[in-house]
Amino acid sequence: LQKMPYYRAIPFGLDPESWMLLEGVIPLQSKGFQVDFAYGQFRGASIPLRFKLSFEGPPSSSAVAVFNSFTDREWGKEKKTATHIRQGQRFKMQFIVTSKGFKVISQLVLGSGTRVLSQELGCSEGDDAVALTHLMGPCMKWSVAVEA
């Protein structure tokens, strides 16, 4: 399991058709987590994509995905969408770079590793939030941060 927060530089950047796979388990007590794709690991760096998964209702409710970006020292308008992801579940989430932005696809995973449900969450021009078991992608000047 990976400790949070987790930061990783992507040596050659993310070009269209690049992808990252995030795989883990969301503990029952989690309030959510976020993933930032940034142009560096310094304050004020542009963040073309902030993906935040938030559990706002009772434990039986699904998470809400929030998309945003930070450019020219300003946050954009948040875009929210409902998901099928719940606390206590294993998941796989793929972040795909396209020529127009990012595509995020999530899948729930059974104990046997079988995919249960796939959902395209959208496109975007603290506590033990997630037990991260895998973060992988092609050898890619960006950085990836996964935080509670």
PDB file of C-alpha atoms in Angstrom:
ATOM      1  CA  LEU A   1       0.000   0.000   0.000  1.00  0.00           C
ATOM      2  CA  GLN A   2       1.170   3.513  -0.828  1.00  0.00           C
ATOM      3  CA  LYS A   3       1.311   6.169   1.912  1.00  0.00           C
ATOM      4  CA  MET A   4      -0.594   9.412   1.300  1.00  0.00           C
ATOM      5  CA  PRO A   5       0.048  12.023   0.076  1.00  0.00           C
ATOM      6  CA  TYR A   6       1.887  10.539  -2.893  1.00  0.00           C
ATOM      7  CA  TYR A   7       3.832  12.686  -5.374  1.00  0.00           C
ATOM      8  CA  ARG A   8       5.447  11.461  -8.547  1.00  0.00           C
ATOM      9  CA  ALA A   9       7.086  13.327 -11.400  1.00  0.00           C
ATOM     10  CA  ILE A  10       6.253  12.193 -14.921  1.00  0.00           C
ATOM     11  CA  PRO A  11       9.624  12.654 -16.678  1.00  0.00           C
ATOM     12  CA  PHE A  12       8.505  13.134 -20.284  1.00  0.00           C
ATOM     13  CA  GLY A  13       5.105  14.710 -19.698  1.00  0.00           C
ATOM     14  CA  LEU A  14       1.634  13.659 -20.748  1.00  0.00           C
ATOM     15  CA  ASP A  15       0.826  13.833 -24.439  1.00  0.00           C
ATOM     16  CA  PRO A  16      -2.469  12.965 -26.141  1.00  0.00           C
ATOM     17  CA  GLU A  17      -3.182   9.246 -25.768  1.00  0.00           C
ATOM     18  CA  SER A  18      -1.034   9.032 -22.598  1.00  0.00           C
ATOM     19  CA  TRP A  19      -2.759   7.477 -19.610  1.00  0.00           C
ATOM     20  CA  MET A  20      -2.414   6.792 -15.902  1.00  0.00           C
ATOM     21  CA  LEU A  21      -4.094   3.990 -13.963  1.00  0.00           C
ATOM     22  CA  LEU A  22      -5.027   4.491 -10.303  1.00  0.00           C
ATOM     23  CA  GLU A  23      -6.086   1.381  -8.433  1.00  0.00           C
ATOM     24  CA  GLY A  24      -7.037   1.105  -4.784  1.00  0.00           C
ATOM     25  CA  VAL A  25      -9.569   0.656  -2.009  1.00  0.00           C
ATOM     26  CA  ILE A  26     -11.620   3.422  -0.429  1.00  0.00           C
ATOM     27  CA  PRO A  27     -11.824   2.796   3.353  1.00  0.00           C
ATOM     28  CA  LEU A  28     -15.254   2.993   4.986  1.00  0.00           C
ATOM     29  CA  GLN A  29     -14.266   6.084   7.007  1.00  0.00           C
ATOM     30  CA  SER A  30     -12.932   7.991   3.978  1.00  0.00           C
ATOM     31  CA  LYS A  31     -14.382  11.382   3.076  1.00  0.00           C
ATOM     32  CA  GLY A  32     -12.724  11.238  -0.344  1.00  0.00           C
ATOM     33  CA  PHE A  33      -9.477  11.906  -2.167  1.00  0.00           C
ATOM     34  CA  GLN A  34      -8.105  14.024  -4.985  1.00  0.00           C
ATOM     35  CA  VAL A  35      -5.633  13.635  -7.826  1.00  0.00           C
ATOM     36  CA  ASP A  36      -3.846  16.677  -9.295  1.00  0.00           C
ATOM     37  CA  PHE A  37      -2.067  16.646 -12.651  1.00  0.00           C
ATOM     38  CA  ALA A  38       0.265  19.662 -12.411  1.00  0.00           C
ATOM     39  CA  TYR A  39       3.026  21.316 -14.421  1.00  0.00           C
ATOM     40  CA  GLY A  40       5.418  21.049 -11.473  1.00  0.00           C
ATOM     41  CA  GLN A  41       5.633  20.505  -7.738  1.00  0.00           C
ATOM     42  CA  PHE A  42       5.648  24.129  -6.619  1.00  0.00           C
ATOM     43  CA  ARG A  43       3.024  26.514  -5.286  1.00  0.00           C
ATOM     44  CA  GLY A  44       1.233  28.291  -8.123  1.00  0.00           C
ATOM     45  CA  ALA A  45       1.940  25.598 -10.721  1.00  0.00           C
ATOM     46  CA  SER A  46      -0.791  25.185 -13.317  1.00  0.00           C
ATOM     47  CA  ILE A  47      -3.097  22.218 -12.693  1.00  0.00           C
ATOM     48  CA  PRO A  48      -4.875  21.282 -15.933  1.00  0.00           C
ATOM     49  CA  LEU A  49      -6.864  18.642 -14.044  1.00  0.00           C
ATOM     50  CA  ARG A  50      -7.876  18.291 -10.411  1.00  0.00           C
ATOM     51  CA  PHE A  51     -10.059  15.238  -9.936  1.00  0.00           C
ATOM     52  CA  LYS A  52     -11.693  14.988  -6.522  1.00  0.00           C
ATOM     53  CA  LEU A  53     -13.856  12.115  -5.304  1.00  0.00           C
ATOM     54  CA  SER A  54     -16.032  13.173  -2.376  1.00  0.00           C
ATOM     55  CA  PHE A  55     -18.392  11.249  -0.093  1.00  0.00           C
ATOM     56  CA  GLU A  56     -20.942  13.824   1.041  1.00  0.00           C
ATOM     57  CA  GLY A  57     -23.888  11.659   2.145  1.00  0.00           C
ATOM     58  CA  PRO A  58     -24.418   8.603   4.344  1.00  0.00           C
ATOM     59  CA  PRO A  59     -21.960   5.672   3.974  1.00  0.00           C
ATOM     60  CA  SER A  60     -24.348   3.858   1.645  1.00  0.00           C
ATOM     61  CA  SER A  61     -24.386   6.739  -0.849  1.00  0.00           C
ATOM     62  CA  SER A  62     -22.205   6.973  -3.942  1.00  0.00           C
ATOM     63  CA  ALA A  63     -19.350   9.429  -4.327  1.00  0.00           C
ATOM     64  CA  VAL A  64     -19.484  12.667  -6.289  1.00  0.00           C
ATOM     65  CA  ALA A  65     -16.677  13.364  -8.780  1.00  0.00           C
ATOM     66  CA  VAL A  66     -15.523  16.990  -9.006  1.00  0.00           C
ATOM     67  CA  PHE A  67     -13.406  18.274 -11.913  1.00  0.00           C
ATOM     68  CA  ASN A  68     -11.524  21.575 -11.888  1.00  0.00           C
ATOM     69  CA  SER A  69      -8.391  23.279 -13.228  1.00  0.00           C
ATOM     70  CA  PHE A  70      -6.006  25.961 -11.974  1.00  0.00           C
ATOM     71  CA  THR A  71      -4.480  28.240 -14.630  1.00  0.00           C
ATOM     72  CA  ASP A  72      -3.215  31.818 -14.556  1.00  0.00           C
ATOM     73  CA  ARG A  73      -3.366  31.651 -10.727  1.00  0.00           C
ATOM     74  CA  GLU A  74      -7.152  31.125 -10.740  1.00  0.00           C
ATOM     75  CA  TRP A  75      -9.404  28.127 -10.210  1.00  0.00           C
ATOM     76  CA  GLY A  76     -11.941  27.390 -12.914  1.00  0.00           C
ATOM     77  CA  LYS A  77     -15.568  26.494 -12.379  1.00  0.00           C
ATOM     78  CA  GLU A  78     -16.102  23.098 -10.726  1.00  0.00           C
ATOM     79  CA  LYS A  79     -17.957  20.423 -12.669  1.00  0.00           C
ATOM     80  CA  LYS A  80     -19.656  17.708 -10.594  1.00  0.00           C
ATOM     81  CA  THR A  81     -21.029  14.322 -11.589  1.00  0.00           C
ATOM     82  CA  ALA A  82     -22.485  11.377  -9.693  1.00  0.00           C
ATOM     83  CA  THR A  83     -20.528   8.097  -9.649  1.00  0.00           C
ATOM     84  CA  HIS A  84     -21.186   4.464  -8.760  1.00  0.00           C
ATOM     85  CA  ILE A  85     -18.192   4.378  -6.359  1.00  0.00           C
ATOM     86  CA  ARG A  86     -18.900   3.679  -2.684  1.00  0.00           C
ATOM     87  CA  GLN A  87     -16.779   3.502   0.452  1.00  0.00           C
ATOM     88  CA  GLY A  88     -15.204   0.110   1.129  1.00  0.00           C
ATOM     89  CA  GLN A  89     -14.927  -0.853  -2.539  1.00  0.00           C
ATOM     90  CA  ARG A  90     -11.932  -1.676  -4.730  1.00  0.00           C
ATOM     91  CA  PHE A  91     -11.721   0.406  -7.873  1.00  0.00           C
ATOM     92  CA  LYS A  92      -9.648   1.107 -10.959  1.00  0.00           C
ATOM     93  CA  MET A  93      -9.609   4.587 -12.424  1.00  0.00           C
ATOM     94  CA  GLN A  94      -7.995   5.447 -15.755  1.00  0.00           C
ATOM     95  CA  PHE A  95      -7.017   9.023 -16.634  1.00  0.00           C
ATOM     96  CA  ILE A  96      -6.604   9.397 -20.400  1.00  0.00           C
ATOM     97  CA  VAL A  97      -5.115  12.493 -22.024  1.00  0.00           C
ATOM     98  CA  THR A  98      -6.902  13.499 -25.228  1.00  0.00           C
ATOM     99  CA  SER A  99      -6.262  16.357 -27.631  1.00  0.00           C
ATOM    100  CA  LYS A 100      -9.165  18.220 -25.947  1.00  0.00           C
ATOM    101  CA  GLY A 101      -8.469  17.464 -22.279  1.00  0.00           C
ATOM    102  CA  PHE A 102      -8.771  14.492 -19.947  1.00  0.00           C
ATOM    103  CA  LYS A 103     -11.131  11.544 -19.893  1.00  0.00           C
ATOM    104  CA  VAL A 104     -11.673   9.681 -16.609  1.00  0.00           C
ATOM    105  CA  ILE A 105     -13.050   6.149 -16.580  1.00  0.00           C
ATOM    106  CA  SER A 106     -13.717   4.208 -13.373  1.00  0.00           C
ATOM    107  CA  GLN A 107     -14.406   0.543 -12.748  1.00  0.00           C
ATOM    108  CA  LEU A 108     -15.503  -1.296  -9.632  1.00  0.00           C
ATOM    109  CA  VAL A 109     -13.611  -4.523  -8.967  1.00  0.00           C
ATOM    110  CA  LEU A 110     -14.802  -7.738  -7.282  1.00  0.00           C
ATOM    111  CA  GLY A 111     -12.488  -9.665  -4.968  1.00  0.00           C
ATOM    112  CA  SER A 112     -11.578 -11.983  -7.845  1.00  0.00           C
ATOM    113  CA  GLY A 113     -10.403  -8.999  -9.911  1.00  0.00           C
ATOM    114  CA  THR A 114     -13.452  -9.095 -12.185  1.00  0.00           C
ATOM    115  CA  ARG A 115     -14.700  -5.696 -13.349  1.00  0.00           C
ATOM    116  CA  VAL A 116     -18.257  -5.108 -12.211  1.00  0.00           C
ATOM    117  CA  LEU A 117     -19.256  -1.768 -13.641  1.00  0.00           C
ATOM    118  CA  SER A 118     -17.507   0.762 -15.860  1.00  0.00           C
ATOM    119  CA  GLN A 119     -18.440   4.421 -15.955  1.00  0.00           C
ATOM    120  CA  GLU A 120     -16.983   7.320 -17.899  1.00  0.00           C
ATOM    121  CA  LEU A 121     -16.987  10.029 -15.254  1.00  0.00           C
ATOM    122  CA  GLY A 122     -16.398  12.889 -17.620  1.00  0.00           C
ATOM    123  CA  CYS A 123     -14.026  15.023 -19.530  1.00  0.00           C
ATOM    124  CA  SER A 124     -12.370  18.152 -18.276  1.00  0.00           C
ATOM    125  CA  GLU A 125     -10.842  20.882 -20.488  1.00  0.00           C
ATOM    126  CA  GLY A 126      -7.061  14.055   4.890  1.00  0.00           C
ATOM    127  CA  ASP A 127      -7.780  11.212   6.446  1.00  0.00           C
ATOM    128  CA  ASP A 128      -6.979   7.722   5.112  1.00  0.00           C
ATOM    129  CA  ALA A 129      -8.748   8.668   1.941  1.00  0.00           C
ATOM    130  CA  VAL A 130      -7.673   5.834  -0.305  1.00  0.00           C
ATOM    131  CA  ALA A 131      -5.483   2.777   0.037  1.00  0.00           C
ATOM    132  CA  LEU A 132      -3.516   3.113  -3.185  1.00  0.00           C
ATOM    133  CA  THR A 133      -2.299  -0.230  -4.460  1.00  0.00           C
ATOM    134  CA  HIS A 134      -1.153   0.699  -7.986  1.00  0.00           C
ATOM    135  CA  LEU A 135      -0.332   3.880  -9.883  1.00  0.00           C
ATOM    136  CA  MET A 136       1.096   3.213 -13.292  1.00  0.00           C
ATOM    137  CA  GLY A 137       1.343   4.547 -16.776  1.00  0.00           C
ATOM    138  CA  PRO A 138       3.786   4.938 -19.616  1.00  0.00           C
ATOM    139  CA  CYS A 139       7.135   6.616 -18.952  1.00  0.00           C
ATOM    140  CA  MET A 140       5.750  10.091 -19.154  1.00  0.00           C
ATOM    141  CA  LYS A 141       7.533  16.776 -17.141  1.00  0.00           C
ATOM    142  CA  TRP A 142       4.280  16.650 -15.226  1.00  0.00           C
ATOM    143  CA  SER A 143       3.720  15.534 -11.678  1.00  0.00           C
ATOM    144  CA  VAL A 144       0.928  13.521 -10.158  1.00  0.00           C
ATOM    145  CA  ALA A 145      -0.224  14.099  -6.589  1.00  0.00           C
ATOM    146  CA  VAL A 146      -2.746  11.907  -4.805  1.00  0.00           C
ATOM    147  CA  GLU A 147      -3.895  13.443  -1.525  1.00  0.00           C
ATOM    148  CA  ALA A 148      -6.528  13.056   1.170  1.00  0.00           C
TER     149      ALA A 148
END
